[in-house]
Amino acid sequence: MVDFPPRRKPSRKGSMADVPKDLLEQIKELERLFIVDQAKLKEVTDHFVMELEKGLSVEGGSIPMNPTWVMGYPDGYETGTFLALDMGGTNLRVCEIILPEEKGEFEIIQSKYRMPEELKTGDSEELWEYIADCLQQFIEYHHETEDLEQMDKKLPLGFTFSFPATQDYIDHGILQRWTKGFDISGVEGKDVAPLLEAALAKRKLPIKLGALINDTTGTLIASHYTDDTTQIGCIFGTGCNAAYMENCGSVPKIAHYNLPPDMPIAINCEYGAFDNEHVVLPRTPYDVVIDEDSPRPGQQSFEKMIAGLYLGELFRLVLVDLHDNKCKIFEGQDIGKLRKAYSLDASFLSFIEEDPFENLSETGELFSKEIGIKANKPELELCRRLAELVGTRAARLSACGVAAICKKKDIQSCHVGADGSVFNKYPHFKARGAQALREILNWPKGKRDPVEIRAAEDGSGVGAALIAALTIKRVKAGNLVGIRNTEGMI
């Protein structure tokens, strides 16, 4: 998760009148590199549609298009008490969700636990032990009057595992690859469900893993629970992704299950991997550096251009290059702090874009305080324009994935439930994304947008609980497709 400062007043436009010619030339060159026009947006989207189709095929493609075994939407009348475990990039969150009899309602209590940095590159067993410890603390605190070992019924758990995983069953998941800065050896290629279950069993906790889900799938389901016009769930945060409901008959790679062709199944796209072949995305030399210096070069190409984890690094790489090779900004100053990789995050750009003052005084203070650089007014104007360019490109490219799903499914009108720190907190991200959708899908001016991206419900908490509830509902109905272990579910 990317931490952003509190919102301030809308930003001012700024003036380039006092910017020297050499800096103006560099700004024009940056605009040439980072601006994505309508024609390019359409080209990217059309290629995206083909790649989505390829991912559903038996042969597969760069975009995994993982079937989730979530077979349809909730009807709003699911009931019961459920646990949700949310393992993201920064925090571990444990929730208890009560679904009452009122349609589309829920009650939630939750606790957050910091994910220690050393665990992200440490030992597999240590990771699952830590997660089980957090669950135990939560249960003991919120069920302190009960004897955990004597509880009649196990609490169903929806586990939000926000990493690319293939699933032959809803209650298991084989990790394809770590993302979001995780790189724990011995887990990739393995089913993570037994690893968690073993740590829970060791502590004799009354918990039954009912579903392993991705946060994006949870976002889709939770948003549809409270707004049944939602047809796509998206995440724009540390990473990026989307999920939508497909027909089983349109997923050739699960044809051997002989499911009814019109039966719905949620697809977790994992489309951060779009265009790993570098066919269509407008990569700059700075994007190439980010990819080559990353733990996984050649992977997550789309994500590396739009996700919060990389926006600050893009900005930093440009400034270092300008200082060293181009127009000598920050001349005569020590830029040692700026040379440190990933020393700036997306909130740094957010702060710059929200500076309300004509003289960019707050941006100047930010540079002085955070990286020890005293920037003059023209340099601040360049930095302001660069932040706008990086942030705008991210928002416009992010719209291509949404537009591609709409084109593939011939969705003429719907709501898109979106979550993530960049979507929720980065200035102008929503408006810039909406404008790009208009350009891609050729909507007439002056009319309401038929596809609207809205703030999502809590996918990794409420969504996980709902999917656990849907799984139990299917077990009771005898619809066991994609469920491995039904023992203890009912």
XYZ file of C-alpha atoms in Angstrom:
490
model
C 0.000 0.000 0.000
C 1.221 3.500 -0.840
C 0.760 6.085 1.922
C -0.576 9.443 0.730
C -0.822 12.769 2.549
C -4.243 14.201 3.482
C -6.182 15.833 0.646
C -5.769 19.566 0.168
C -7.390 22.217 -2.047
C -7.440 21.669 -5.833
C -4.124 22.360 -7.501
C -3.253 25.514 -9.415
C -2.163 25.367 -13.050
C 1.286 26.929 -12.817
C 3.184 29.042 -15.329
C 6.170 28.351 -17.547
C 6.873 32.038 -18.269
C 10.029 32.120 -16.152
C 11.427 28.738 -17.233
C 14.717 28.994 -19.212
C 14.870 27.672 -22.765
C 16.946 24.584 -21.946
C 14.474 23.485 -19.275
C 11.538 24.173 -21.589
C 13.135 21.938 -24.208
C 13.509 19.170 -21.648
C 9.869 19.572 -20.620
C 8.823 19.235 -24.274
C 10.933 16.098 -24.604
C 9.344 14.641 -21.439
C 5.900 15.428 -22.856
C 6.866 13.587 -26.053
C 7.914 10.564 -23.996
C 5.029 10.418 -21.507
C 1.895 11.742 -23.236
C -0.359 8.934 -24.517
C -2.727 10.198 -27.216
C -6.127 8.809 -28.217
C -4.768 6.741 -31.102
C -2.253 5.018 -28.823
C -4.909 4.367 -26.175
C -7.055 2.620 -28.797
C -4.094 0.620 -30.109
C -3.204 -0.538 -26.578
C -6.846 -1.447 -25.851
C -7.292 -3.477 -29.045
C -4.135 -5.450 -28.289
C -5.381 -5.863 -24.699
C -8.623 -7.493 -25.936
C -6.616 -10.046 -27.948
C -4.379 -10.802 -24.975
C -7.402 -11.329 -22.671
C -8.757 -13.874 -25.172
C -5.378 -15.566 -25.441
C -5.175 -15.882 -21.654
C -8.465 -17.831 -21.606
C -7.249 -20.280 -24.264
C -5.720 -23.696 -23.622
C -2.339 -22.412 -24.835
C -2.520 -19.329 -22.609
C -0.616 -16.057 -22.913
C 1.126 -13.369 -20.880
C -2.065 -12.452 -18.996
C -2.887 -15.473 -16.781
C -6.717 -15.024 -16.774
C -7.086 -17.310 -13.755
C -10.464 -19.025 -13.167
C -11.364 -18.406 -9.523
C -14.177 -20.978 -9.032
C -16.411 -18.194 -7.788
C -19.483 -19.321 -9.716
C -21.749 -16.292 -9.750
C -22.647 -13.229 -7.715
C -24.173 -13.056 -4.224
C -27.912 -12.355 -4.097
C -27.638 -10.132 -1.025
C -29.290 -12.628 1.325
C -26.180 -14.531 2.449
C -26.007 -14.808 6.259
C -23.553 -15.940 8.934
C -20.302 -15.045 10.682
C -17.071 -15.283 8.688
C -13.396 -14.509 9.087
C -11.374 -12.770 6.407
C -7.591 -12.716 6.214
C -6.106 -10.101 3.918
C -2.450 -10.539 2.975
C -1.388 -7.575 0.863
C 1.866 -5.744 0.300
C 2.161 -3.713 3.507
C -0.242 -4.963 6.173
C -1.901 -8.146 7.290
C -5.556 -7.552 8.127
C -7.880 -9.885 10.005
C -11.635 -9.242 9.926
C -14.746 -10.805 11.375
C -17.741 -10.099 9.149
C -21.353 -10.699 10.115
C -23.827 -10.929 7.250
C -27.283 -10.227 8.745
C -30.658 -11.045 7.208
C -31.041 -7.550 5.713
C -30.226 -7.575 1.991
C -26.787 -6.230 1.101
C -25.849 -5.323 4.688
C -22.803 -6.325 6.759
C -21.071 -5.627 10.068
C -17.291 -5.765 10.403
C -14.642 -5.712 13.119
C -11.005 -5.765 12.105
C -7.404 -5.504 13.214
C -4.272 -4.664 11.222
C -0.831 -6.145 11.746
C 2.295 -4.743 10.120
C 3.956 -7.141 7.688
C 7.623 -7.096 8.787
C 9.953 -6.305 5.878
C 12.264 -9.194 6.766
C 9.397 -11.663 6.268
C 8.991 -10.584 2.639
C 12.311 -12.129 1.669
C 12.658 -14.592 4.549
C 11.685 -18.175 5.195
C 8.356 -19.704 4.109
C 7.593 -21.294 7.477
C 8.226 -18.012 9.311
C 5.679 -16.272 7.081
C 2.858 -18.770 7.776
C 3.699 -18.917 11.476
C 3.421 -15.136 11.691
C 0.077 -15.134 9.868
C -1.299 -17.872 12.160
C -0.081 -15.908 15.205
C -2.030 -12.848 14.019
C -5.190 -14.922 13.511
C -4.776 -16.431 16.980
C -4.368 -12.993 18.592
C -7.497 -11.746 16.816
C -9.650 -14.751 17.777
C -8.473 -14.774 21.391
C -9.227 -11.060 21.722
C -12.668 -11.123 20.096
C -13.750 -14.526 21.437
C -12.092 -14.270 24.854
C -15.052 -15.820 26.709
C -15.010 -18.979 24.558
C -12.811 -22.049 24.799
C -11.366 -22.081 21.293
C -10.675 -25.824 21.272
C -14.278 -26.587 22.349
C -16.071 -24.354 19.830
C -18.875 -26.369 18.171
C -18.359 -25.057 14.695
C -15.275 -23.808 12.946
C -15.317 -20.230 11.669
C -15.219 -20.176 7.848
C -12.226 -18.191 6.547
C -11.919 -16.319 3.285
C -8.195 -15.832 2.620
C -7.332 -12.903 0.377
C -3.982 -13.848 -1.133
C -3.213 -10.939 -3.422
C -0.582 -12.589 -5.585
C -0.895 -14.411 -8.930
C -2.087 -17.952 -8.184
C -3.628 -20.705 -10.293
C -6.619 -22.482 -8.780
C -8.060 -25.868 -9.697
C -10.252 -25.438 -6.613
C -11.548 -22.406 -4.731
C -9.943 -23.592 -1.479
C -6.435 -23.945 -2.856
C -4.044 -21.809 -4.878
C -0.660 -22.457 -6.446
C 1.518 -19.338 -6.311
C 2.727 -18.479 -9.804
C 5.162 -15.764 -8.752
C 5.701 -13.290 -5.960
C 4.954 -9.600 -6.631
C 4.828 -6.397 -4.506
C 8.378 -6.794 -3.222
C 7.910 -10.351 -1.859
C 10.506 -12.952 -2.824
C 10.280 -15.889 -0.386
C 12.003 -19.004 -1.666
C 10.266 -22.374 -1.750
C 6.698 -21.081 -2.211
C 6.392 -20.396 -5.945
C 4.828 -23.402 -7.665
C 3.317 -24.655 -4.394
C -0.219 -24.692 -3.011
C -0.328 -22.054 -0.273
C -3.555 -23.396 1.324
C -1.931 -26.410 3.102
C 0.911 -24.145 4.283
C -1.583 -21.896 6.089
C -3.744 -24.816 7.259
C -0.719 -26.533 8.828
C 0.129 -23.399 10.834
C -3.524 -23.097 11.975
C -3.717 -26.785 12.946
C -0.512 -26.454 14.982
C -2.306 -23.887 17.154
C -5.608 -25.863 17.200
C -7.510 -22.818 15.972
C -11.239 -23.312 15.149
C -10.882 -22.031 11.595
C -11.879 -23.696 8.317
C -10.365 -22.318 5.099
C -13.411 -21.924 2.851
C -11.981 -19.924 -0.016
C -8.681 -18.538 -1.214
C -9.265 -15.418 -3.264
C -7.519 -12.483 -4.869
C -8.339 -8.982 -3.617
C -9.560 -8.026 -7.079
C -12.082 -10.870 -7.209
C -13.204 -9.857 -3.718
C -13.608 -6.272 -4.908
C -15.859 -7.448 -7.755
C -18.042 -9.569 -5.459
C -18.266 -7.063 -2.584
C -19.094 -4.190 -4.932
C -21.799 -6.215 -6.700
C -23.246 -7.165 -3.269
C -24.073 -3.518 -2.567
C -24.530 -2.358 -6.197
C -25.744 -4.993 -8.634
C -24.815 -2.901 -11.680
C -21.127 -3.598 -10.930
C -19.601 -5.906 -13.553
C -15.852 -5.284 -13.158
C -13.627 -5.056 -10.088
C -10.273 -3.238 -10.288
C -7.282 -2.507 -8.106
C -5.076 0.528 -8.721
C -2.643 0.611 -5.817
C 0.793 -0.858 -5.146
C -0.077 -3.163 -8.067
C -2.866 -3.255 -10.651
C -5.424 -5.880 -11.648
C -9.027 -6.534 -12.698
C -11.653 -9.264 -12.332
C -14.938 -9.827 -14.134
C -17.580 -12.537 -14.616
C -17.106 -14.737 -17.701
C -19.254 -17.549 -19.137
C -17.722 -21.007 -18.736
C -18.299 -21.634 -22.445
C -15.915 -18.740 -23.242
C -13.049 -20.245 -21.241
C -11.513 -23.003 -23.410
C -8.929 -23.928 -20.771
C -11.677 -25.282 -18.451
C -13.665 -27.013 -21.221
C -12.671 -30.442 -19.841
C -14.892 -29.800 -16.789
C -17.927 -29.978 -19.101
C -19.674 -27.134 -17.288
C -22.840 -25.514 -18.664
C -21.606 -22.919 -21.200
C -23.751 -20.155 -19.690
C -22.614 -20.832 -16.100
C -20.793 -17.755 -14.751
C -17.251 -17.948 -13.387
C -15.208 -15.029 -12.060
C -11.903 -14.503 -13.864
C -8.964 -12.939 -12.027
C -7.119 -11.375 -14.959
C -3.754 -10.587 -13.316
C -3.316 -8.153 -16.174
C -0.314 -6.418 -14.651
C 1.484 -8.880 -16.945
C -0.084 -7.381 -20.088
C 2.386 -6.867 -22.950
C 5.359 -8.559 -21.316
C 6.504 -8.977 -24.948
C 6.724 -5.155 -25.281
C 4.655 -5.031 -28.468
C 2.404 -2.039 -27.859
C 2.991 -0.212 -24.564
C 4.706 3.195 -24.990
C 7.737 2.465 -22.816
C 10.317 5.181 -22.174
C 14.016 4.556 -21.445
C 13.119 5.045 -17.765
C 10.532 2.237 -17.921
C 13.229 0.003 -19.389
C 15.555 0.771 -16.455
C 12.799 0.038 -13.909
C 12.142 -3.317 -15.575
C 15.806 -4.309 -15.918
C 16.622 -3.374 -12.314
C 13.533 -5.096 -10.858
C 13.631 -8.518 -9.152
C 11.708 -9.971 -12.138
C 12.813 -8.372 -15.430
C 10.403 -8.961 -18.303
C 7.425 -9.540 -16.008
C 4.499 -7.293 -14.971
C 5.246 -4.824 -17.785
C 1.880 -3.039 -17.598
C 1.988 -2.846 -13.806
C 5.445 -1.254 -13.901
C 4.022 1.636 -15.939
C 0.901 2.422 -13.906
C 1.138 1.050 -10.354
C 1.883 3.081 -7.257
C 5.005 1.092 -6.437
C 6.763 2.490 -9.528
C 5.466 6.056 -10.031
C 7.916 7.644 -7.586
C 10.796 5.633 -9.012
C 9.981 6.784 -12.567
C 9.973 10.379 -11.344
C 13.289 9.872 -9.522
C 15.029 8.262 -12.517
C 14.073 11.175 -14.763
C 15.404 13.766 -12.301
C 18.721 11.940 -11.862
C 19.083 11.670 -15.648
C 18.336 15.377 -16.107
C 20.912 16.250 -13.449
C 23.631 13.981 -14.800
C 23.162 14.102 -18.556
C 20.681 16.647 -19.816
C 20.081 20.135 -18.425
C 22.047 20.015 -15.172
C 19.141 20.701 -12.795
C 20.074 21.060 -9.117
C 23.581 22.067 -10.302
C 26.242 22.139 -7.620
C 24.084 20.290 -5.099
C 24.528 16.911 -3.478
C 21.797 14.662 -4.868
C 22.939 11.609 -2.911
C 19.499 11.023 -1.372
C 17.864 11.275 -4.787
C 20.200 8.574 -6.126
C 18.794 5.974 -3.745
C 16.468 3.616 -5.658
C 12.801 3.723 -4.589
C 13.498 6.576 -2.151
C 10.445 8.434 -3.531
C 6.983 6.900 -3.571
C 3.731 7.909 -5.250
C 2.772 10.157 -2.331
C 5.736 12.416 -3.242
C 4.183 13.044 -6.668
C 0.745 13.415 -5.119
C 2.041 16.147 -2.830
C 3.606 18.020 -5.748
C 0.421 17.836 -7.828
C -1.607 19.219 -4.921
C 0.674 22.174 -4.168
C -1.856 25.064 -4.347
C 0.682 27.902 -4.479
C 1.809 29.722 -7.620
C 5.426 29.755 -6.419
C 5.295 26.013 -5.584
C 6.547 26.799 -2.088
C 5.257 23.538 -0.617
C 7.037 21.555 -3.334
C 10.229 23.446 -2.565
C 9.890 22.622 1.126
C 9.241 18.971 0.248
C 12.445 18.727 -1.804
C 14.472 20.420 0.910
C 13.086 18.304 3.738
C 12.939 14.885 2.054
C 15.951 14.805 -0.271
C 18.082 17.792 0.819
C 17.774 19.690 -2.488
C 17.095 23.411 -2.754
C 15.307 23.722 -6.099
C 14.768 27.077 -7.821
C 11.405 28.130 -9.310
C 12.068 26.910 -12.889
C 13.286 23.568 -11.560
C 10.159 23.277 -9.431
C 8.015 24.016 -12.499
C 9.761 21.196 -14.366
C 9.218 18.830 -11.422
C 5.568 19.818 -11.273
C 5.082 19.095 -14.980
C 6.941 15.789 -14.677
C 4.704 14.677 -11.786
C 1.636 15.540 -13.891
C 3.003 13.587 -16.857
C 3.800 10.464 -14.848
C 0.487 10.542 -12.961
C -1.574 11.251 -16.085
C 0.059 8.488 -18.106
C -0.671 5.993 -15.320
C -4.357 6.986 -15.182
C -4.816 6.948 -18.966
C -3.130 3.580 -19.470
C -5.100 2.120 -16.549
C -8.303 2.868 -18.483
C -7.160 0.574 -21.308
C -7.661 -2.547 -19.180
C -11.201 -1.536 -18.195
C -12.050 -0.614 -21.791
C -10.664 -3.941 -23.043
C -12.957 -5.950 -20.734
C -15.930 -3.813 -21.803
C -15.124 -4.415 -25.483
C -14.516 -8.142 -24.987
C -17.798 -8.662 -23.104
C -19.716 -6.057 -25.131
C -20.577 -4.210 -21.910
C -22.423 -1.065 -22.945
C -23.177 0.236 -19.460
C -22.019 -0.748 -15.958
C -20.316 0.342 -12.786
C -16.710 -0.625 -12.128
C -15.757 -1.099 -8.477
C -12.210 0.199 -7.991
C -9.976 0.123 -4.941
C -6.357 0.822 -4.093
C -4.404 3.765 -2.755
C -3.645 5.289 -6.179
C -7.310 5.264 -7.244
C -8.549 6.557 -3.906
C -5.894 9.149 -3.109
C -3.817 10.199 -6.110
C -5.075 13.617 -7.307
C -7.052 13.633 -10.577
C -6.545 9.886 -11.161
C -10.288 9.213 -11.466
C -10.959 12.169 -13.783
C -7.981 11.374 -16.015
C -9.009 7.713 -16.244
C -12.612 8.670 -17.054
C -11.436 11.000 -19.827
C -9.328 8.204 -21.329
C -12.343 5.843 -21.294
C -14.350 8.452 -23.211
C -11.597 8.683 -25.824
C -11.209 4.903 -26.205
C -14.914 4.038 -26.333
C -15.995 7.111 -28.353
C -18.737 8.278 -26.015
C -20.638 11.399 -27.100
C -19.807 14.610 -25.262
C -22.288 16.110 -22.833
C -23.886 12.811 -21.828
C -23.410 10.755 -18.692
C -20.604 8.173 -18.974
C -22.205 4.743 -19.497
C -19.284 2.999 -17.761
C -18.425 4.648 -14.462
C -15.490 3.735 -12.238
C -16.536 4.099 -8.594
C -14.973 3.512 -5.202
C -15.365 -0.174 -4.363
C -16.609 -1.950 -1.308
C -14.033 -3.697 0.892
C -13.018 -6.532 -1.422
C -10.283 -8.134 0.629
C -12.420 -8.196 3.791
C -16.129 -8.250 2.990
C -15.487 -9.751 -0.454
C -13.504 -12.643 1.033
C -16.270 -13.329 3.571
C -18.937 -13.244 0.855
C -16.994 -15.699 -1.300
C -16.637 -18.049 1.690
C -20.422 -17.710 2.171
C -21.077 -18.428 -1.527
C -18.855 -21.523 -1.316
C -20.770 -22.882 1.683
C -24.039 -22.137 -0.130
C -22.818 -24.189 -3.101
C -21.804 -27.091 -0.857
C -25.278 -27.114 0.703
C -26.807 -27.150 -2.789
C -24.565 -30.025 -3.879
C -22.744 -27.929 -6.488
C -19.198 -29.034 -5.677
C -17.383 -28.037 -8.867
C -14.078 -26.392 -8.011
C -14.252 -27.220 -4.283
C -11.606 -29.606 -2.977
C -12.278 -30.150 0.724
C -15.892 -29.797 1.887
C -15.281 -31.328 5.333
C -16.301 -28.920 8.101
C -17.995 -26.458 5.746
C -21.567 -27.288 6.802
